[in-house]
């Protein structure tokens, strides 16, 4: 019969991040533990199935408590309405709005229509390069504005 101070294998993880999360949960509960094969699996992930993944070890006396902690799903605390969630629904004063329809579904980029005069159009034809400036485009009504 193993002594209560002997080290026993508790669980195996194929991802080092999951193993470290489990180790952190156990250490936060005051249960001493350690990982093996962590560096090998981190450097060469293809060796994870061959080596049995990252292995978590605890003391014999803490094994049952550790399994309960690892298999317990934490329930988030109930909170009241958050001010930030209401602020997210409020209109952003920095976001440009379409002057025609008031929509915030607006993007800044190259103009879709030639909004310049005769000389810009002539220069565009002569240079074979469209001379279009950047303007705001409303995807709700199609209006372009500066």
mmCIF file of N, CA and C in Angstrom:
data_model
loop_
_atom_site.group_PDB
_atom_site.id
_atom_site.type_symbol
_atom_site.label_atom_id
_atom_site.label_comp_id
_atom_site.label_asym_id
_atom_site.label_seq_id
_atom_site.Cartn_x
_atom_site.Cartn_y
_atom_site.Cartn_z
ATOM 1 N N UNK A 1 0.847 -1.186 0.000
ATOM 2 C CA UNK A 1 0.000 0.000 0.000
ATOM 3 C C UNK A 1 0.886 1.240 0.000
ATOM 4 N N UNK A 2 0.637 2.191 -0.920
ATOM 5 C CA UNK A 2 1.486 3.376 -0.984
ATOM 6 C C UNK A 2 1.257 4.276 0.230
ATOM 7 N N UNK A 3 2.324 4.945 0.609
ATOM 8 C CA UNK A 3 2.213 5.861 1.744
ATOM 9 C C UNK A 3 1.503 7.137 1.294
ATOM 10 N N UNK A 4 0.934 7.899 2.236
ATOM 11 C CA UNK A 4 0.219 9.123 1.855
ATOM 12 C C UNK A 4 1.126 10.193 1.261
ATOM 13 N N UNK A 5 2.442 10.063 1.476
ATOM 14 C CA UNK A 5 3.362 11.056 0.924
ATOM 15 C C UNK A 5 3.951 10.645 -0.415
ATOM 16 N N UNK A 6 3.513 9.537 -0.976
ATOM 17 C CA UNK A 6 4.038 9.120 -2.275
ATOM 18 C C UNK A 6 3.372 9.929 -3.389
ATOM 19 N N UNK A 7 4.115 10.100 -4.468
ATOM 20 C CA UNK A 7 3.626 10.879 -5.606
ATOM 21 C C UNK A 7 2.900 9.936 -6.556
ATOM 22 N N UNK A 8 1.694 10.346 -6.984
ATOM 23 C CA UNK A 8 0.905 9.525 -7.895
ATOM 24 C C UNK A 8 0.525 10.353 -9.129
ATOM 25 N N UNK A 9 0.374 9.640 -10.241
ATOM 26 C CA UNK A 9 -0.088 10.253 -11.491
ATOM 27 C C UNK A 9 -1.578 10.529 -11.377
ATOM 28 N N UNK A 10 -1.986 11.762 -11.708
ATOM 29 C CA UNK A 10 -3.387 12.129 -11.576
ATOM 30 C C UNK A 10 -4.082 12.196 -12.930
ATOM 31 N N UNK A 11 -3.518 12.950 -13.879
ATOM 32 C CA UNK A 11 -4.193 13.144 -15.159
ATOM 33 C C UNK A 11 -3.182 13.505 -16.236
ATOM 34 N N UNK A 12 -3.552 13.261 -17.492
ATOM 35 C CA UNK A 12 -2.693 13.571 -18.630
ATOM 36 C C UNK A 12 -3.407 14.568 -19.535
ATOM 37 N N UNK A 13 -2.636 15.511 -20.074
ATOM 38 C CA UNK A 13 -3.174 16.546 -20.954
ATOM 39 C C UNK A 13 -2.357 16.562 -22.240
ATOM 40 N N UNK A 14 -3.013 16.710 -23.371
ATOM 41 C CA UNK A 14 -2.298 16.759 -24.644
ATOM 42 C C UNK A 14 -1.830 18.163 -24.989
ATOM 43 N N UNK A 15 -2.327 19.154 -24.288
ATOM 44 C CA UNK A 15 -1.909 20.534 -24.521
ATOM 45 C C UNK A 15 -1.265 21.076 -23.252
ATOM 46 N N UNK A 16 -0.074 21.667 -23.350
ATOM 47 C CA UNK A 16 0.593 22.208 -22.162
ATOM 48 C C UNK A 16 -0.208 23.313 -21.470
ATOM 49 N N UNK A 17 -0.976 24.083 -22.235
ATOM 50 C CA UNK A 17 -1.759 25.165 -21.635
ATOM 51 C C UNK A 17 -2.835 24.606 -20.709
ATOM 52 N N UNK A 18 -3.511 23.549 -21.131
ATOM 53 C CA UNK A 18 -4.536 22.932 -20.278
ATOM 54 C C UNK A 18 -3.910 22.341 -19.027
ATOM 55 N N UNK A 19 -2.725 21.763 -19.161
ATOM 56 C CA UNK A 19 -2.042 21.208 -17.991
ATOM 57 C C UNK A 19 -1.652 22.304 -17.012
ATOM 58 N N UNK A 20 -1.186 23.425 -17.523
ATOM 59 C CA UNK A 20 -0.819 24.532 -16.641
ATOM 60 C C UNK A 20 -2.034 25.147 -15.970
ATOM 61 N N UNK A 21 -3.157 25.189 -16.657
ATOM 62 C CA UNK A 21 -4.388 25.681 -16.023
ATOM 63 C C UNK A 21 -4.819 24.766 -14.885
ATOM 64 N N UNK A 22 -4.721 23.458 -15.096
ATOM 65 C CA UNK A 22 -5.071 22.507 -14.040
ATOM 66 C C UNK A 22 -4.102 22.633 -12.873
ATOM 67 N N UNK A 23 -2.814 22.771 -13.162
ATOM 68 C CA UNK A 23 -1.823 22.936 -12.098
ATOM 69 C C UNK A 23 -2.086 24.204 -11.302
ATOM 70 N N UNK A 24 -2.449 25.277 -11.982
ATOM 71 C CA UNK A 24 -2.738 26.536 -11.303
ATOM 72 C C UNK A 24 -3.973 26.423 -10.413
ATOM 73 N N UNK A 25 -4.997 25.729 -10.893
ATOM 74 C CA UNK A 25 -6.203 25.539 -10.067
ATOM 75 C C UNK A 25 -5.895 24.756 -8.802
ATOM 76 N N UNK A 26 -5.049 23.732 -8.932
ATOM 77 C CA UNK A 26 -4.701 22.927 -7.756
ATOM 78 C C UNK A 26 -3.824 23.719 -6.797
ATOM 79 N N UNK A 27 -2.870 24.453 -7.307
ATOM 80 C CA UNK A 27 -2.010 25.246 -6.433
ATOM 81 C C UNK A 27 -2.791 26.352 -5.741
ATOM 82 N N UNK A 28 -3.801 26.907 -6.398
ATOM 83 C CA UNK A 28 -4.641 27.924 -5.769
ATOM 84 C C UNK A 28 -5.460 27.333 -4.625
ATOM 85 N N UNK A 29 -5.761 26.029 -4.716
ATOM 86 C CA UNK A 29 -6.503 25.358 -3.652
ATOM 87 C C UNK A 29 -5.573 24.841 -2.559
ATOM 88 N N UNK A 30 -4.272 25.056 -2.706
ATOM 89 C CA UNK A 30 -3.321 24.638 -1.687
ATOM 90 C C UNK A 30 -2.837 23.214 -1.844
ATOM 91 N N UNK A 31 -2.996 22.622 -3.001
ATOM 92 C CA UNK A 31 -2.555 21.246 -3.241
ATOM 93 C C UNK A 31 -1.245 21.284 -4.015
ATOM 94 N N UNK A 32 -0.151 20.768 -3.439
ATOM 95 C CA UNK A 32 1.120 20.770 -4.163
ATOM 96 C C UNK A 32 1.078 19.770 -5.322
ATOM 97 N N UNK A 33 1.597 20.174 -6.473
ATOM 98 C CA UNK A 33 1.584 19.321 -7.656
ATOM 99 C C UNK A 33 2.706 19.745 -8.588
ATOM 100 N N UNK A 34 2.986 18.913 -9.593
ATOM 101 C CA UNK A 34 3.985 19.261 -10.599
ATOM 102 C C UNK A 34 3.637 18.573 -11.914
ATOM 103 N N UNK A 35 4.249 19.074 -12.987
ATOM 104 C CA UNK A 35 4.014 18.558 -14.334
ATOM 105 C C UNK A 35 5.279 17.886 -14.855
ATOM 106 N N UNK A 36 5.114 16.881 -15.697
ATOM 107 C CA UNK A 36 6.249 16.284 -16.399
ATOM 108 C C UNK A 36 5.941 16.264 -17.890
ATOM 109 N N UNK A 37 6.971 16.194 -18.706
ATOM 110 C CA UNK A 37 6.895 16.205 -20.171
ATOM 111 C C UNK A 37 6.396 17.529 -20.727
ATOM 112 N N UNK A 38 6.354 18.551 -19.917
ATOM 113 C CA UNK A 38 5.817 19.829 -20.375
ATOM 114 C C UNK A 38 6.696 20.450 -21.455
ATOM 115 N N UNK A 39 7.993 20.490 -21.231
ATOM 116 C CA UNK A 39 8.895 21.109 -22.212
ATOM 117 C C UNK A 39 8.968 20.305 -23.497
ATOM 118 N N UNK A 40 8.990 18.993 -23.393
ATOM 119 C CA UNK A 40 9.055 18.154 -24.583
ATOM 120 C C UNK A 40 7.830 18.358 -25.468
ATOM 121 N N UNK A 41 6.652 18.363 -24.864
ATOM 122 C CA UNK A 41 5.413 18.532 -25.634
ATOM 123 C C UNK A 41 5.293 19.956 -26.169
ATOM 124 N N UNK A 42 5.832 20.943 -25.428
ATOM 125 C CA UNK A 42 5.788 22.329 -25.914
ATOM 126 C C UNK A 42 6.678 22.518 -27.135
ATOM 127 N N UNK A 43 7.856 21.890 -27.112
ATOM 128 C CA UNK A 43 8.784 22.065 -28.223
ATOM 129 C C UNK A 43 8.419 21.220 -29.432
ATOM 130 N N UNK A 44 7.966 19.990 -29.191
ATOM 131 C CA UNK A 44 7.621 19.082 -30.280
ATOM 132 C C UNK A 44 6.216 18.529 -30.024
ATOM 133 N N UNK A 45 5.173 19.244 -30.461
ATOM 134 C CA UNK A 45 3.798 18.817 -30.162
ATOM 135 C C UNK A 45 3.435 17.441 -30.712
ATOM 136 N N UNK A 46 4.137 16.991 -31.755
ATOM 137 C CA UNK A 46 3.812 15.682 -32.316
ATOM 138 C C UNK A 46 4.194 14.536 -31.378
ATOM 139 N N UNK A 47 5.049 14.798 -30.408
ATOM 140 C CA UNK A 47 5.435 13.772 -29.441
ATOM 141 C C UNK A 47 4.401 13.615 -28.325
ATOM 142 N N UNK A 48 3.399 14.470 -28.276
ATOM 143 C CA UNK A 48 2.416 14.420 -27.193
ATOM 144 C C UNK A 48 1.712 13.062 -27.091
ATOM 145 N N UNK A 49 1.194 12.488 -28.186
ATOM 146 C CA UNK A 49 0.564 11.172 -28.049
ATOM 147 C C UNK A 49 1.554 10.059 -27.707
ATOM 148 N N UNK A 50 2.795 10.192 -28.163
ATOM 149 C CA UNK A 50 3.790 9.155 -27.917
ATOM 150 C C UNK A 50 4.195 9.115 -26.450
ATOM 151 N N UNK A 51 4.392 10.298 -25.858
ATOM 152 C CA UNK A 51 4.856 10.374 -24.475
ATOM 153 C C UNK A 51 3.719 10.328 -23.465
ATOM 154 N N UNK A 52 2.493 10.342 -23.934
ATOM 155 C CA UNK A 52 1.361 10.349 -23.012
ATOM 156 C C UNK A 52 0.936 11.742 -22.614
ATOM 157 N N UNK A 53 1.398 12.746 -23.308
ATOM 158 C CA UNK A 53 1.010 14.117 -23.039
ATOM 159 C C UNK A 53 1.732 14.691 -21.835
ATOM 160 N N UNK A 54 1.282 15.846 -21.385
ATOM 161 C CA UNK A 54 1.821 16.477 -20.188
ATOM 162 C C UNK A 54 1.133 15.819 -19.001
ATOM 163 N N UNK A 55 1.930 15.304 -18.064
ATOM 164 C CA UNK A 55 1.385 14.521 -16.959
ATOM 165 C C UNK A 55 1.370 15.358 -15.681
ATOM 166 N N UNK A 56 0.268 15.261 -14.957
ATOM 167 C CA UNK A 56 0.088 15.992 -13.706
ATOM 168 C C UNK A 56 0.196 15.015 -12.547
ATOM 169 N N UNK A 57 1.055 15.340 -11.592
ATOM 170 C CA UNK A 57 1.282 14.484 -10.431
ATOM 171 C C UNK A 57 0.932 15.240 -9.149
ATOM 172 N N UNK A 58 0.362 14.513 -8.178
ATOM 173 C CA UNK A 58 0.049 15.055 -6.860
ATOM 174 C C UNK A 58 0.453 14.025 -5.796
ATOM 175 N N UNK A 59 0.366 14.419 -4.537
ATOM 176 C CA UNK A 59 0.605 13.478 -3.446
ATOM 177 C C UNK A 59 -0.601 12.559 -3.288
ATOM 178 N N UNK A 60 -0.369 11.357 -2.797
ATOM 179 C CA UNK A 60 -1.428 10.353 -2.635
ATOM 180 C C UNK A 60 -2.572 10.882 -1.765
ATOM 181 N N UNK A 61 -2.228 11.597 -0.685
ATOM 182 C CA UNK A 61 -3.262 12.068 0.244
ATOM 183 C C UNK A 61 -4.166 13.146 -0.372
ATOM 184 N N UNK A 62 -3.682 13.836 -1.433
ATOM 185 C CA UNK A 62 -4.456 14.915 -2.062
ATOM 186 C C UNK A 62 -5.126 14.487 -3.357
ATOM 187 N N UNK A 63 -5.025 13.234 -3.747
ATOM 188 C CA UNK A 63 -5.500 12.798 -5.062
ATOM 189 C C UNK A 63 -7.012 12.962 -5.221
ATOM 190 N N UNK A 64 -7.790 12.522 -4.245
ATOM 191 C CA UNK A 64 -9.261 12.617 -4.376
ATOM 192 C C UNK A 64 -9.724 14.064 -4.395
ATOM 193 N N UNK A 65 -9.147 14.884 -3.537
ATOM 194 C CA UNK A 65 -9.520 16.306 -3.503
ATOM 195 C C UNK A 65 -9.143 16.986 -4.818
ATOM 196 N N UNK A 66 -7.985 16.619 -5.345
ATOM 197 C CA UNK A 66 -7.535 17.220 -6.603
ATOM 198 C C UNK A 66 -8.467 16.843 -7.750
ATOM 199 N N UNK A 67 -8.911 15.600 -7.799
ATOM 200 C CA UNK A 67 -9.852 15.198 -8.856
ATOM 201 C C UNK A 67 -11.175 15.945 -8.736
ATOM 202 N N UNK A 68 -11.650 16.144 -7.524
ATOM 203 C CA UNK A 68 -12.894 16.904 -7.335
ATOM 204 C C UNK A 68 -12.730 18.337 -7.817
ATOM 205 N N UNK A 69 -11.584 18.932 -7.518
ATOM 206 C CA UNK A 69 -11.345 20.323 -7.938
ATOM 207 C C UNK A 69 -11.262 20.416 -9.463
ATOM 208 N N UNK A 70 -10.570 19.469 -10.078
ATOM 209 C CA UNK A 70 -10.408 19.530 -11.537
ATOM 210 C C UNK A 70 -11.705 19.246 -12.286
ATOM 211 N N UNK A 71 -12.552 18.400 -11.740
ATOM 212 C CA UNK A 71 -13.791 18.054 -12.440
ATOM 213 C C UNK A 71 -14.969 18.930 -12.034
ATOM 214 N N UNK A 72 -14.741 19.862 -11.129
ATOM 215 C CA UNK A 72 -15.788 20.796 -10.722
ATOM 216 C C UNK A 72 -15.796 21.976 -11.685
ATOM 217 N N UNK A 73 -16.945 22.256 -12.269
ATOM 218 C CA UNK A 73 -17.085 23.390 -13.181
ATOM 219 C C UNK A 73 -17.398 24.632 -12.352
ATOM 220 N N UNK A 74 -16.551 25.652 -12.403
ATOM 221 C CA UNK A 74 -16.833 26.861 -11.627
ATOM 222 C C UNK A 74 -18.034 27.612 -12.200
ATOM 223 N N UNK A 75 -18.906 28.034 -11.325
ATOM 224 C CA UNK A 75 -20.093 28.786 -11.720
ATOM 225 C C UNK A 75 -19.794 30.264 -11.516
ATOM 226 N N UNK A 76 -19.961 31.091 -12.550
ATOM 227 C CA UNK A 76 -19.683 32.515 -12.364
ATOM 228 C C UNK A 76 -20.677 33.149 -11.407
ATOM 229 N N UNK A 77 -20.200 34.120 -10.661
ATOM 230 C CA UNK A 77 -21.057 34.816 -9.717
ATOM 231 C C UNK A 77 -22.083 35.662 -10.463
ATOM 232 N N UNK A 78 -23.281 35.734 -9.900
ATOM 233 C CA UNK A 78 -24.325 36.561 -10.503
ATOM 234 C C UNK A 78 -23.982 38.021 -10.259
ATOM 235 N N UNK A 79 -24.061 38.805 -11.298
ATOM 236 C CA UNK A 79 -23.767 40.230 -11.172
ATOM 237 C C UNK A 79 -24.966 41.030 -11.655
ATOM 238 N N UNK A 80 -25.007 42.254 -11.242
ATOM 239 C CA UNK A 80 -26.060 43.158 -11.681
ATOM 240 C C UNK A 80 -25.756 43.692 -13.062
ATOM 241 N N UNK A 81 -26.609 44.535 -13.590
ATOM 242 C CA UNK A 81 -26.358 45.114 -14.912
ATOM 243 C C UNK A 81 -25.082 45.950 -14.890
ATOM 244 N N UNK A 82 -24.297 45.765 -15.903
ATOM 245 C CA UNK A 82 -23.016 46.451 -16.005
ATOM 246 C C UNK A 82 -23.197 47.752 -16.770
ATOM 247 N N UNK A 83 -22.564 48.792 -16.274
ATOM 248 C CA UNK A 83 -22.666 50.093 -16.929
ATOM 249 C C UNK A 83 -22.013 50.045 -18.306
ATOM 250 N N UNK A 84 -20.934 49.267 -18.428
ATOM 251 C CA UNK A 84 -20.235 49.188 -19.713
ATOM 252 C C UNK A 84 -21.101 48.547 -20.785
ATOM 253 N N UNK A 85 -21.966 47.592 -20.409
ATOM 254 C CA UNK A 85 -22.814 46.965 -21.417
ATOM 255 C C UNK A 85 -23.845 47.946 -21.955
ATOM 256 N N UNK A 86 -24.311 48.856 -21.099
ATOM 257 C CA UNK A 86 -25.248 49.866 -21.580
ATOM 258 C C UNK A 86 -24.522 50.913 -22.419
ATOM 259 N N UNK A 87 -23.280 51.195 -22.067
ATOM 260 C CA UNK A 87 -22.513 52.176 -22.829
ATOM 261 C C UNK A 87 -22.196 51.652 -24.220
ATOM 262 N N UNK A 88 -22.099 50.327 -24.371
ATOM 263 C CA UNK A 88 -21.810 49.759 -25.687
ATOM 264 C C UNK A 88 -22.985 49.962 -26.641
ATOM 265 N N UNK A 89 -24.197 50.027 -26.109
ATOM 266 C CA UNK A 89 -25.365 50.236 -26.957
ATOM 267 C C UNK A 89 -25.565 51.700 -27.325
ATOM 268 N N UNK A 90 -24.933 52.604 -26.597
ATOM 269 C CA UNK A 90 -25.099 54.032 -26.861
ATOM 270 C C UNK A 90 -24.342 54.404 -28.132
ATOM 271 N N UNK A 91 -24.811 55.406 -28.855
ATOM 272 C CA UNK A 91 -24.091 55.811 -30.077
ATOM 273 C C UNK A 91 -22.723 56.378 -29.731
ATOM 274 N N UNK A 92 -21.751 56.045 -30.550
ATOM 275 C CA UNK A 92 -20.381 56.501 -30.349
ATOM 276 C C UNK A 92 -20.244 57.893 -30.951
ATOM 277 N N UNK A 93 -19.798 58.888 -30.167
ATOM 278 C CA UNK A 93 -19.693 60.242 -30.738
ATOM 279 C C UNK A 93 -18.553 60.371 -31.735
ATOM 280 N N UNK A 94 -17.596 59.439 -31.733
ATOM 281 C CA UNK A 94 -16.455 59.531 -32.643
ATOM 282 C C UNK A 94 -16.780 58.914 -34.003
ATOM 283 N N UNK A 95 -17.655 57.926 -34.038
ATOM 284 C CA UNK A 95 -18.002 57.251 -35.279
ATOM 285 C C UNK A 95 -18.747 58.214 -36.196
ATOM 286 N N UNK A 96 -18.287 58.336 -37.449
ATOM 287 C CA UNK A 96 -18.996 59.238 -38.363
ATOM 288 C C UNK A 96 -20.372 58.677 -38.721
ATOM 289 N N UNK A 97 -21.293 59.571 -38.930
ATOM 290 C CA UNK A 97 -22.648 59.188 -39.308
ATOM 291 C C UNK A 97 -22.987 59.835 -40.645
ATOM 292 N N UNK A 98 -23.818 59.143 -41.382
ATOM 293 C CA UNK A 98 -24.243 59.644 -42.687
ATOM 294 C C UNK A 98 -25.130 60.874 -42.477
ATOM 295 N N UNK A 99 -24.834 61.994 -43.158
ATOM 296 C CA UNK A 99 -25.676 63.180 -42.991
ATOM 297 C C UNK A 99 -27.056 63.023 -43.618
ATOM 298 N N UNK A 100 -27.213 62.076 -44.551
ATOM 299 C CA UNK A 100 -28.499 61.893 -45.211
ATOM 300 C C UNK A 100 -29.444 61.023 -44.380
ATOM 301 N N UNK A 101 -28.959 59.853 -43.921
ATOM 302 C CA UNK A 101 -29.866 58.927 -43.235
ATOM 303 C C UNK A 101 -29.520 58.733 -41.753
ATOM 304 N N UNK A 102 -28.332 59.184 -41.299
ATOM 305 C CA UNK A 102 -27.954 59.057 -39.897
ATOM 306 C C UNK A 102 -27.392 57.701 -39.520
ATOM 307 N N UNK A 103 -27.132 56.838 -40.491
ATOM 308 C CA UNK A 103 -26.612 55.507 -40.210
ATOM 309 C C UNK A 103 -25.138 55.575 -39.817
ATOM 310 N N UNK A 104 -24.718 54.646 -38.938
ATOM 311 C CA UNK A 104 -23.299 54.570 -38.571
ATOM 312 C C UNK A 104 -22.585 53.478 -39.359
ATOM 313 N N UNK A 105 -23.271 52.870 -40.320
ATOM 314 C CA UNK A 105 -22.670 51.853 -41.176
ATOM 315 C C UNK A 105 -21.925 52.562 -42.304
ATOM 316 N N UNK A 106 -20.784 53.180 -41.922
ATOM 317 C CA UNK A 106 -20.041 54.061 -42.805
ATOM 318 C C UNK A 106 -18.591 53.602 -42.830
ATOM 319 N N UNK A 107 -17.960 53.662 -44.007
ATOM 320 C CA UNK A 107 -16.554 53.318 -44.140
ATOM 321 C C UNK A 107 -15.832 54.414 -44.905
ATOM 322 N N UNK A 108 -14.548 54.599 -44.592
ATOM 323 C CA UNK A 108 -13.727 55.589 -45.266
ATOM 324 C C UNK A 108 -12.835 54.879 -46.267
ATOM 325 N N UNK A 109 -12.828 55.342 -47.502
ATOM 326 C CA UNK A 109 -12.010 54.696 -48.514
ATOM 327 C C UNK A 109 -12.116 55.424 -49.832
ATOM 328 N N UNK A 110 -11.624 54.782 -50.901
ATOM 329 C CA UNK A 110 -11.702 55.421 -52.221
ATOM 330 C C UNK A 110 -13.157 55.657 -52.627
ATOM 331 N N UNK A 111 -13.387 56.781 -53.248
ATOM 332 C CA UNK A 111 -14.743 57.126 -53.678
ATOM 333 C C UNK A 111 -15.188 56.174 -54.773
ATOM 334 N N UNK A 112 -16.455 55.808 -54.756
ATOM 335 C CA UNK A 112 -16.986 54.908 -55.779
ATOM 336 C C UNK A 112 -17.448 55.673 -57.004
ATOM 337 N N UNK A 113 -17.749 56.935 -56.839
ATOM 338 C CA UNK A 113 -18.154 57.767 -57.974
ATOM 339 C C UNK A 113 -17.152 58.892 -58.143
ATOM 340 N N UNK A 114 -17.007 59.338 -59.368
ATOM 341 C CA UNK A 114 -16.124 60.467 -59.627
ATOM 342 C C UNK A 114 -16.847 61.734 -59.219
ATOM 343 N N UNK A 115 -16.404 62.328 -58.160
ATOM 344 C CA UNK A 115 -17.081 63.510 -57.640
ATOM 345 C C UNK A 115 -16.302 64.784 -57.917
ATOM 346 N N UNK A 116 -15.287 64.688 -58.774
ATOM 347 C CA UNK A 116 -14.458 65.845 -59.063
ATOM 348 C C UNK A 116 -14.885 66.469 -60.388
ATOM 349 N N UNK A 117 -14.339 67.600 -60.686
ATOM 350 C CA UNK A 117 -14.731 68.375 -61.860
ATOM 351 C C UNK A 117 -14.075 67.913 -63.140
ATOM 352 N N UNK A 118 -14.177 68.787 -64.121
ATOM 353 C CA UNK A 118 -13.712 68.495 -65.470
ATOM 354 C C UNK A 118 -12.204 68.241 -65.520
ATOM 355 N N UNK A 119 -11.389 69.078 -64.844
ATOM 356 C CA UNK A 119 -9.934 68.967 -64.926
ATOM 357 C C UNK A 119 -9.434 67.675 -64.273
ATOM 358 N N UNK A 120 -10.021 67.273 -63.202
ATOM 359 C CA UNK A 120 -9.618 66.016 -62.565
ATOM 360 C C UNK A 120 -9.981 64.840 -63.453
ATOM 361 N N UNK A 121 -11.125 64.927 -64.131
ATOM 362 C CA UNK A 121 -11.515 63.852 -65.049
ATOM 363 C C UNK A 121 -10.574 63.793 -66.242
ATOM 364 N N UNK A 122 -10.194 64.948 -66.789
ATOM 365 C CA UNK A 122 -9.278 64.991 -67.920
ATOM 366 C C UNK A 122 -7.906 64.437 -67.513
ATOM 367 N N UNK A 123 -7.415 64.816 -66.339
ATOM 368 C CA UNK A 123 -6.138 64.317 -65.840
ATOM 369 C C UNK A 123 -6.205 62.812 -65.616
ATOM 370 N N UNK A 124 -7.333 62.344 -65.190
ATOM 371 C CA UNK A 124 -7.518 60.910 -64.971
ATOM 372 C C UNK A 124 -7.429 60.147 -66.288
ATOM 373 N N UNK A 125 -8.005 60.693 -67.362
ATOM 374 C CA UNK A 125 -7.962 60.035 -68.661
ATOM 375 C C UNK A 125 -6.560 60.093 -69.248
ATOM 376 N N UNK A 126 -5.886 61.246 -69.125
ATOM 377 C CA UNK A 126 -4.546 61.398 -69.690
ATOM 378 C C UNK A 126 -3.512 60.524 -68.975
ATOM 379 N N UNK A 127 -3.620 60.410 -67.711
ATOM 380 C CA UNK A 127 -2.654 59.627 -66.944
ATOM 381 C C UNK A 127 -3.023 58.141 -66.861
ATOM 382 N N UNK A 128 -4.205 57.812 -67.342
ATOM 383 C CA UNK A 128 -4.733 56.451 -67.252
ATOM 384 C C UNK A 128 -4.704 55.935 -65.816
ATOM 385 N N UNK A 129 -4.958 56.841 -64.932
ATOM 386 C CA UNK A 129 -5.009 56.527 -63.510
ATOM 387 C C UNK A 129 -6.202 57.264 -62.923
ATOM 388 N N UNK A 130 -7.116 56.566 -62.342
ATOM 389 C CA UNK A 130 -8.289 57.264 -61.821
ATOM 390 C C UNK A 130 -7.927 58.170 -60.647
ATOM 391 N N UNK A 131 -8.288 59.410 -60.780
ATOM 392 C CA UNK A 131 -8.051 60.368 -59.704
ATOM 393 C C UNK A 131 -9.317 60.411 -58.864
ATOM 394 N N UNK A 132 -9.282 59.677 -57.809
ATOM 395 C CA UNK A 132 -10.417 59.657 -56.890
ATOM 396 C C UNK A 132 -9.880 59.869 -55.496
ATOM 397 N N UNK A 133 -10.526 60.668 -54.774
ATOM 398 C CA UNK A 133 -10.111 60.909 -53.399
ATOM 399 C C UNK A 133 -10.754 59.910 -52.446
ATOM 400 N N UNK A 134 -10.328 59.977 -51.231
ATOM 401 C CA UNK A 134 -10.951 59.157 -50.199
ATOM 402 C C UNK A 134 -12.128 59.903 -49.606
ATOM 403 N N UNK A 135 -13.217 59.187 -49.463
ATOM 404 C CA UNK A 135 -14.433 59.774 -48.922
ATOM 405 C C UNK A 135 -15.135 58.748 -48.055
ATOM 406 N N UNK A 136 -16.060 59.204 -47.254
ATOM 407 C CA UNK A 136 -16.907 58.300 -46.477
ATOM 408 C C UNK A 136 -18.019 57.786 -47.376
ATOM 409 N N UNK A 137 -18.337 56.503 -47.235
ATOM 410 C CA UNK A 137 -19.404 55.885 -48.015
ATOM 411 C C UNK A 137 -20.390 55.248 -47.050
ATOM 412 N N UNK A 138 -21.657 55.597 -47.184
ATOM 413 C CA UNK A 138 -22.714 55.019 -46.351
ATOM 414 C C UNK A 138 -23.242 53.771 -47.048
ATOM 415 N N UNK A 139 -23.177 52.629 -46.362
ATOM 416 C CA UNK A 139 -23.661 51.385 -46.949
ATOM 417 C C UNK A 139 -25.174 51.248 -46.803
ATOM 418 N N UNK A 140 -25.787 52.114 -46.040
ATOM 419 C CA UNK A 140 -27.245 52.051 -45.867
ATOM 420 C C UNK A 140 -27.976 52.738 -47.029
ATOM 421 N N UNK A 141 -27.537 53.953 -47.371
ATOM 422 C CA UNK A 141 -28.241 54.680 -48.441
ATOM 423 C C UNK A 141 -27.354 54.930 -49.667
ATOM 424 N N UNK A 142 -26.054 54.639 -49.609
ATOM 425 C CA UNK A 142 -25.169 54.815 -50.738
ATOM 426 C C UNK A 142 -24.617 56.219 -50.901
ATOM 427 N N UNK A 143 -24.883 57.102 -49.949
ATOM 428 C CA UNK A 143 -24.420 58.491 -50.016
ATOM 429 C C UNK A 143 -22.921 58.557 -49.729
ATOM 430 N N UNK A 144 -22.183 59.418 -50.468
ATOM 431 C CA UNK A 144 -20.782 59.657 -50.205
ATOM 432 C C UNK A 144 -20.591 61.074 -49.720
ATOM 433 N N UNK A 145 -19.748 61.224 -48.702
ATOM 434 C CA UNK A 145 -19.525 62.539 -48.124
ATOM 435 C C UNK A 145 -18.120 62.603 -47.564
ATOM 436 N N UNK A 146 -17.673 63.845 -47.305
ATOM 437 C CA UNK A 146 -16.319 64.036 -46.751
ATOM 438 C C UNK A 146 -16.337 64.053 -45.255
#
